PDB file of C-alpha atoms in Angstrom:
ATOM      1  CA  MET H1043     -32.162  -6.271 -36.005  1.00 44.00           C
ATOM      2  CA  LYS H1044     -28.400  -6.936 -36.155  1.00 41.00           C
ATOM      3  CA  LYS H1045     -27.720  -3.590 -34.428  1.00 41.00           C
ATOM      4  CA  ILE H1046     -30.120  -4.429 -31.568  1.00 40.00           C
ATOM      5  CA  LEU H1047     -28.594  -7.899 -31.139  1.00 36.00           C
ATOM      6  CA  LEU H1048     -25.041  -6.496 -31.195  1.00 36.00           C
ATOM      7  CA  SER H1049     -25.998  -3.782 -28.670  1.00 39.00           C
ATOM      8  CA  SER H1050     -27.541  -6.393 -26.370  1.00 37.00           C
ATOM      9  CA  ILE H1051     -24.471  -8.630 -26.521  1.00 36.00           C
ATOM     10  CA  LEU H1052     -22.206  -5.641 -25.811  1.00 37.00           C
ATOM     11  CA  ALA H1053     -24.361  -4.536 -22.857  1.00 39.00           C
ATOM     12  CA  VAL H1054     -24.365  -8.037 -21.345  1.00 37.00           C
ATOM     13  CA  SER H1055     -20.583  -8.294 -21.853  1.00 39.00           C
ATOM     14  CA  LEU H1056     -19.975  -4.965 -20.118  1.00 39.00           C
ATOM     15  CA  LEU H1057     -22.251  -5.929 -17.229  1.00 38.00           C
ATOM     16  CA  GLY H1058     -20.342  -9.202 -16.883  1.00 39.00           C
ATOM     17  CA  VAL H1059     -16.988  -7.394 -16.711  1.00 41.00           C
ATOM     18  CA  ASN H1060     -18.264  -4.982 -14.054  1.00 42.00           C
ATOM     19  CA  ALA H1061     -19.744  -7.853 -12.037  1.00 44.00           C
ATOM     20  CA  ILE H1062     -16.324  -9.549 -11.799  1.00 61.00           C
ATOM     21  CA  ALA H1063     -14.480  -6.545 -10.343  1.00 69.00           C
ATOM     22  CA  LYS H1064     -15.310  -6.072  -6.659  1.00 81.00           C
ATOM     23  CA  ASP H1065     -14.717  -3.384  -4.083  1.00 84.00           C
ATOM     24  CA  PHE H1066     -12.802  -4.409  -0.974  1.00 83.00           C
ATOM     25  CA  SER H1067     -11.885  -2.790   2.325  1.00 81.00           C
ATOM     26  CA  ILE H1068      -8.968  -3.638   4.622  1.00 87.00           C
ATOM     27  CA  ASP H1069      -9.589  -5.993   7.533  1.00 86.00           C
ATOM     28  CA  LYS H1070      -7.349  -4.207  10.054  1.00 88.00           C
ATOM     29  CA  ALA H1071      -7.507  -7.064  12.561  1.00 86.00           C
ATOM     30  CA  HIS H1072      -5.597  -9.205  10.049  1.00 90.00           C
ATOM     31  CA  SER H1073      -3.356  -6.592   8.401  1.00 91.00           C
ATOM     32  CA  SER H1074      -0.198  -4.603   9.103  1.00 93.00           C
ATOM     33  CA  VAL H1075       1.652  -1.650   7.560  1.00 94.00           C
ATOM     34  CA  GLY H1076       5.305  -1.833   8.537  1.00 94.00           C
ATOM     35  CA  PHE H1077       8.747  -0.461   7.726  1.00 94.00           C
ATOM     36  CA  LYS H1078      12.400  -1.094   8.565  1.00 94.00           C
ATOM     37  CA  ILE H1079      15.528   1.099   8.426  1.00 93.00           C
ATOM     38  CA  LYS H1080      19.215   0.547   9.329  1.00 89.00           C
ATOM     39  CA  HIS H1081      20.552   2.271  12.460  1.00 88.00           C
ATOM     40  CA  LEU H1082      24.316   2.902  12.843  1.00 90.00           C
ATOM     41  CA  GLN H1083      24.827   0.408   9.996  1.00 84.00           C
ATOM     42  CA  ILE H1084      24.615  -2.455  12.503  1.00 87.00           C
ATOM     43  CA  SER H1085      20.951  -3.134  13.231  1.00 89.00           C
ATOM     44  CA  ASN H1086      17.448  -2.576  11.911  1.00 89.00           C
ATOM     45  CA  ILE H1087      14.789  -0.461  13.568  1.00 89.00           C
ATOM     46  CA  SER H1088      11.263  -1.612  12.717  1.00 92.00           C
ATOM     47  CA  GLY H1089       7.964   0.148  13.095  1.00 93.00           C
ATOM     48  CA  SER H1090       4.393   0.184  11.926  1.00 94.00           C
ATOM     49  CA  PHE H1091       1.373   2.400  11.444  1.00 95.00           C
ATOM     50  CA  LYS H1092      -1.805   1.488  13.300  1.00 95.00           C
ATOM     51  CA  ASP H1093      -4.349   3.739  11.551  1.00 94.00           C
ATOM     52  CA  TYR H1094      -4.852   3.399   7.777  1.00 93.00           C
ATOM     53  CA  ASP H1095      -7.504   2.693   5.179  1.00 92.00           C
ATOM     54  CA  ALA H1096      -7.723   1.949   1.478  1.00 89.00           C
ATOM     55  CA  ASN H1097     -10.166   1.804  -1.407  1.00 87.00           C
ATOM     56  CA  ILE H1098      -9.451  -1.313  -3.437  1.00 87.00           C
ATOM     57  CA  ASP H1099     -11.005  -2.554  -6.677  1.00 89.00           C
ATOM     58  CA  PHE H1100      -9.810  -6.103  -7.266  1.00 86.00           C
ATOM     59  CA  ASN H1101     -10.762  -8.870  -9.694  1.00 88.00           C
ATOM     60  CA  SER H1102     -10.520 -12.144  -7.758  1.00 82.00           C
ATOM     61  CA  ASP H1103     -11.052 -14.212 -10.928  1.00 84.00           C
ATOM     62  CA  THR H1104      -7.993 -12.782 -12.724  1.00 87.00           C
ATOM     63  CA  PHE H1105      -6.000 -11.760  -9.606  1.00 87.00           C
ATOM     64  CA  GLU H1106      -5.593  -8.188 -10.844  1.00 89.00           C
ATOM     65  CA  PHE H1107      -5.957  -4.816  -9.164  1.00 90.00           C
ATOM     66  CA  ASN H1108      -7.969  -2.192 -11.017  1.00 92.00           C
ATOM     67  CA  LYS H1109      -7.514   0.468  -8.318  1.00 92.00           C
ATOM     68  CA  LEU H1110      -5.829   0.957  -4.972  1.00 92.00           C
ATOM     69  CA  GLN H1111      -5.818   4.233  -3.039  1.00 94.00           C
ATOM     70  CA  ALA H1112      -4.403   4.109   0.503  1.00 94.00           C
ATOM     71  CA  ASN H1113      -4.165   6.696   3.302  1.00 95.00           C
ATOM     72  CA  VAL H1114      -2.014   6.284   6.413  1.00 96.00           C
ATOM     73  CA  LYS H1115      -2.321   8.502   9.501  1.00 96.00           C
ATOM     74  CA  ILE H1116       1.219   9.506  10.512  1.00 95.00           C
ATOM     75  CA  SER H1117       0.236  10.087  14.147  1.00 96.00           C
ATOM     76  CA  SER H1118      -0.350   6.322  14.436  1.00 96.00           C
ATOM     77  CA  ILE H1119       3.363   5.499  13.989  1.00 95.00           C
ATOM     78  CA  ASP H1120       4.630   2.922  16.489  1.00 95.00           C
ATOM     79  CA  THR H1121       8.286   1.891  16.905  1.00 94.00           C
ATOM     80  CA  ASP H1122       7.888   0.721  20.528  1.00 92.00           C
ATOM     81  CA  ASN H1123       9.626   3.913  21.669  1.00 93.00           C
ATOM     82  CA  GLN H1124       7.447   6.958  22.395  1.00 95.00           C
ATOM     83  CA  THR H1125      10.378   9.408  22.258  1.00 94.00           C
ATOM     84  CA  ARG H1126      11.392   8.149  18.817  1.00 90.00           C
ATOM     85  CA  ASP H1127       7.754   8.144  17.614  1.00 94.00           C
ATOM     86  CA  THR H1128       7.394  11.801  18.637  1.00 94.00           C
ATOM     87  CA  HIS H1129      10.675  12.665  16.892  1.00 91.00           C
ATOM     88  CA  LEU H1130       9.547  10.885  13.696  1.00 90.00           C
ATOM     89  CA  GLN H1131       6.365  12.972  13.661  1.00 93.00           C
ATOM     90  CA  GLY H1132       8.387  16.198  13.858  1.00 91.00           C
ATOM     91  CA  ASP H1133       9.810  18.490  11.198  1.00 89.00           C
ATOM     92  CA  ASP H1134      12.938  16.363  10.578  1.00 85.00           C
ATOM     93  CA  PHE H1135      10.818  13.507   9.262  1.00 88.00           C
ATOM     94  CA  PHE H1136       7.068  13.395   8.587  1.00 91.00           C
ATOM     95  CA  LYS H1137       6.069  16.997   9.475  1.00 92.00           C
ATOM     96  CA  THR H1138       2.841  15.559  10.867  1.00 94.00           C
ATOM     97  CA  LYS H1139       1.227  18.884  11.830  1.00 95.00           C
ATOM     98  CA  LYS H1140       1.387  20.069   8.215  1.00 95.00           C
ATOM     99  CA  TYR H1141       1.013  16.652   6.536  1.00 95.00           C
ATOM    100  CA  PRO H1142      -1.083  14.374   8.785  1.00 96.00           C
ATOM    101  CA  GLU H1143      -1.351  11.580   6.198  1.00 96.00           C
ATOM    102  CA  MET H1144       0.791   9.817   3.650  1.00 95.00           C
ATOM    103  CA  THR H1145      -0.924   8.459   0.565  1.00 96.00           C
ATOM    104  CA  PHE H1146      -0.318   5.869  -2.119  1.00 96.00           C
ATOM    105  CA  THR H1147      -2.229   5.877  -5.407  1.00 97.00           C
ATOM    106  CA  MET H1148      -1.798   2.963  -7.803  1.00 96.00           C
ATOM    107  CA  SER H1149      -1.282   3.947 -11.433  1.00 97.00           C
ATOM    108  CA  LYS H1150      -0.766   0.494 -12.971  1.00 96.00           C
ATOM    109  CA  TYR H1151      -0.759  -3.160 -12.002  1.00 96.00           C
ATOM    110  CA  GLU H1152       1.432  -5.653 -13.852  1.00 96.00           C
ATOM    111  CA  LYS H1153       0.410  -9.279 -13.332  1.00 94.00           C
ATOM    112  CA  ILE H1154       3.295 -11.757 -13.463  1.00 95.00           C
ATOM    113  CA  SER H1155       1.301 -14.813 -12.324  1.00 93.00           C
ATOM    114  CA  ASN H1156      -1.739 -15.516 -10.129  1.00 87.00           C
ATOM    115  CA  GLU H1157       0.635 -15.351  -7.150  1.00 91.00           C
ATOM    116  CA  LYS H1158       2.894 -12.431  -8.072  1.00 95.00           C
ATOM    117  CA  GLY H1159       2.763  -8.988  -9.638  1.00 96.00           C
ATOM    118  CA  LYS H1160       4.127  -5.457  -9.545  1.00 97.00           C
ATOM    119  CA  MET H1161       2.140  -2.457  -8.379  1.00 96.00           C
ATOM    120  CA  TYR H1162       3.209   0.930  -9.735  1.00 97.00           C
ATOM    121  CA  GLY H1163       2.044   4.132  -8.099  1.00 97.00           C
ATOM    122  CA  THR H1164       2.778   7.441  -6.444  1.00 97.00           C
ATOM    123  CA  LEU H1165       3.712   7.664  -2.777  1.00 96.00           C
ATOM    124  CA  ASN H1166       3.268  11.067  -1.134  1.00 96.00           C
ATOM    125  CA  ILE H1167       5.030  11.662   2.177  1.00 93.00           C
ATOM    126  CA  ALA H1168       5.271  15.082   3.835  1.00 91.00           C
ATOM    127  CA  GLY H1169       4.380  16.907   0.621  1.00 92.00           C
ATOM    128  CA  VAL H1170       6.898  15.014  -1.541  1.00 94.00           C
ATOM    129  CA  SER H1171       5.554  12.679  -4.249  1.00 96.00           C
ATOM    130  CA  LYS H1172       7.644   9.928  -5.837  1.00 96.00           C
ATOM    131  CA  ASP H1173       6.792   7.041  -8.141  1.00 97.00           C
ATOM    132  CA  ILE H1174       7.539   3.657  -6.571  1.00 96.00           C
ATOM    133  CA  VAL H1175       7.098  -0.024  -7.424  1.00 97.00           C
ATOM    134  CA  LEU H1176       5.851  -2.585  -4.903  1.00 96.00           C
ATOM    135  CA  ASP H1177       6.225  -6.341  -5.359  1.00 97.00           C
ATOM    136  CA  THR H1178       2.875  -8.058  -4.836  1.00 95.00           C
ATOM    137  CA  GLU H1179       2.366 -11.592  -3.560  1.00 95.00           C
ATOM    138  CA  PHE H1180      -1.075 -13.172  -3.121  1.00 90.00           C
ATOM    139  CA  GLY H1181      -1.970 -15.504  -0.289  1.00 87.00           C
ATOM    140  CA  GLY H1182      -5.278 -16.570  -1.804  1.00 84.00           C
ATOM    141  CA  VAL H1183      -9.037 -16.037  -1.855  1.00 85.00           C
ATOM    142  CA  ALA H1184     -11.472 -17.396   0.751  1.00 87.00           C
ATOM    143  CA  LYS H1185     -15.261 -17.573   0.381  1.00 87.00           C
ATOM    144  CA  MET H1186     -17.056 -16.657   3.594  1.00 85.00           C
ATOM    145  CA  ASP H1187     -20.374 -18.058   4.881  1.00 85.00           C
ATOM    146  CA  ASN H1188     -22.141 -14.855   3.803  1.00 89.00           C
ATOM    147  CA  GLY H1189     -21.023 -15.460   0.177  1.00 84.00           C
ATOM    148  CA  LYS H1190     -18.515 -12.613   0.197  1.00 86.00           C
ATOM    149  CA  GLU H1191     -14.792 -13.010  -0.375  1.00 86.00           C
ATOM    150  CA  LYS H1192     -11.658 -12.309   1.621  1.00 86.00           C
ATOM    151  CA  VAL H1193      -8.321 -11.894  -0.169  1.00 87.00           C
ATOM    152  CA  GLY H1194      -4.844 -11.905   1.350  1.00 90.00           C
ATOM    153  CA  PHE H1195      -1.787 -10.270  -0.194  1.00 91.00           C
ATOM    154  CA  SER H1196       1.575  -8.719   0.657  1.00 94.00           C
ATOM    155  CA  LEU H1197       3.271  -5.620  -0.748  1.00 95.00           C
ATOM    156  CA  LYS H1198       7.023  -5.113  -0.417  1.00 97.00           C
ATOM    157  CA  GLY H1199       9.368  -2.431  -1.679  1.00 96.00           C
ATOM    158  CA  GLU H1200      12.105   0.047  -0.865  1.00 96.00           C
ATOM    159  CA  ILE H1201      12.230   3.829  -0.826  1.00 94.00           C
ATOM    160  CA  LYS H1202      15.057   6.239  -0.018  1.00 93.00           C
ATOM    161  CA  ARG H1203      14.637   8.659   2.860  1.00 90.00           C
ATOM    162  CA  SER H1204      16.731  11.179   0.893  1.00 91.00           C
ATOM    163  CA  ASP H1205      14.078  11.158  -1.877  1.00 92.00           C
ATOM    164  CA  PHE H1206      11.494  12.274   0.691  1.00 88.00           C
ATOM    165  CA  LYS H1207      13.856  14.684   2.501  1.00 85.00           C
ATOM    166  CA  PHE H1208      13.731  12.714   5.770  1.00 83.00           C
ATOM    167  CA  ALA H1209      16.326  13.953   8.258  1.00 81.00           C
ATOM    168  CA  SER H1210      18.472  15.355   5.469  1.00 80.00           C
ATOM    169  CA  GLU H1211      21.014  16.587   8.052  1.00 82.00           C
ATOM    170  CA  THR H1212      21.506  13.037   9.385  1.00 82.00           C
ATOM    171  CA  SER H1213      24.387  11.024   7.925  1.00 81.00           C
ATOM    172  CA  THR H1214      23.695   7.624   6.374  1.00 82.00           C
ATOM    173  CA  LEU H1215      26.329   6.319   8.810  1.00 85.00           C
ATOM    174  CA  LYS H1216      23.852   7.039  11.589  1.00 87.00           C
ATOM    175  CA  LEU H1217      20.578   6.323   9.798  1.00 88.00           C
ATOM    176  CA  GLY H1218      20.357   4.287   6.601  1.00 91.00           C
ATOM    177  CA  ASP H1219      18.998   5.821   3.402  1.00 92.00           C
ATOM    178  CA  GLU H1220      16.942   2.790   2.364  1.00 94.00           C
ATOM    179  CA  ILE H1221      13.601   2.150   4.029  1.00 93.00           C
ATOM    180  CA  THR H1222      11.969  -1.227   3.480  1.00 95.00           C
ATOM    181  CA  ILE H1223       8.169  -1.258   3.265  1.00 94.00           C
ATOM    182  CA  ASN H1224       6.293  -4.428   4.318  1.00 95.00           C
ATOM    183  CA  ILE H1225       2.519  -4.524   4.075  1.00 94.00           C
ATOM    184  CA  ASP H1226       0.510  -7.649   4.839  1.00 93.00           C
ATOM    185  CA  THR H1227      -3.172  -7.265   4.145  1.00 91.00           C
ATOM    186  CA  GLN H1228      -6.363  -9.197   4.355  1.00 89.00           C
ATOM    187  CA  MET H1229      -9.220  -7.446   2.598  1.00 87.00           C
ATOM    188  CA  SER H1230     -12.939  -8.084   2.780  1.00 84.00           C
ATOM    189  CA  GLU H1231     -15.442  -7.707  -0.033  1.00 85.00           C
ATOM    190  CA  LYS H1232     -17.800  -4.818   0.686  1.00 83.00           C
TER     191      LYS H1232
END
């Protein structure tokens, strides 16, 4: 009898844990995937990607990510300059014909508070994979009329273009080595 009772309690506990974690998708109308890099050491050039998606498993009760896998289509790059966008898709930078997407796969999430955390994962750009850390900041959780949730958060971090072999022939006097990543996302419960 004790074994049956213990098994029942364990089963209910596991079901409760799984019920808390929810799958979310990105609401692209309220999200952006952007970047910034120094040009000639005097100004910043900013851009964004317009086509992306992600699979997200998030616990809105504990404000913790269980999983995040994102894919970004390189051909959707937009720096408000078509000539530059075409150049960025070429072999000096993203090698878009060979590598049409960049990916990020979360390996660990470290919660600092309900508002802040650190997301660890692997970023793959043009066939080069590097581990990076993104600072996470939550905007909050909203309950919709249909009973589902929306969650807002931001991810920020820096990578080095030299780590990903971007324009390796270009001096850092002309094009900075550090690239700032800024992602603002609203996600909707599936």
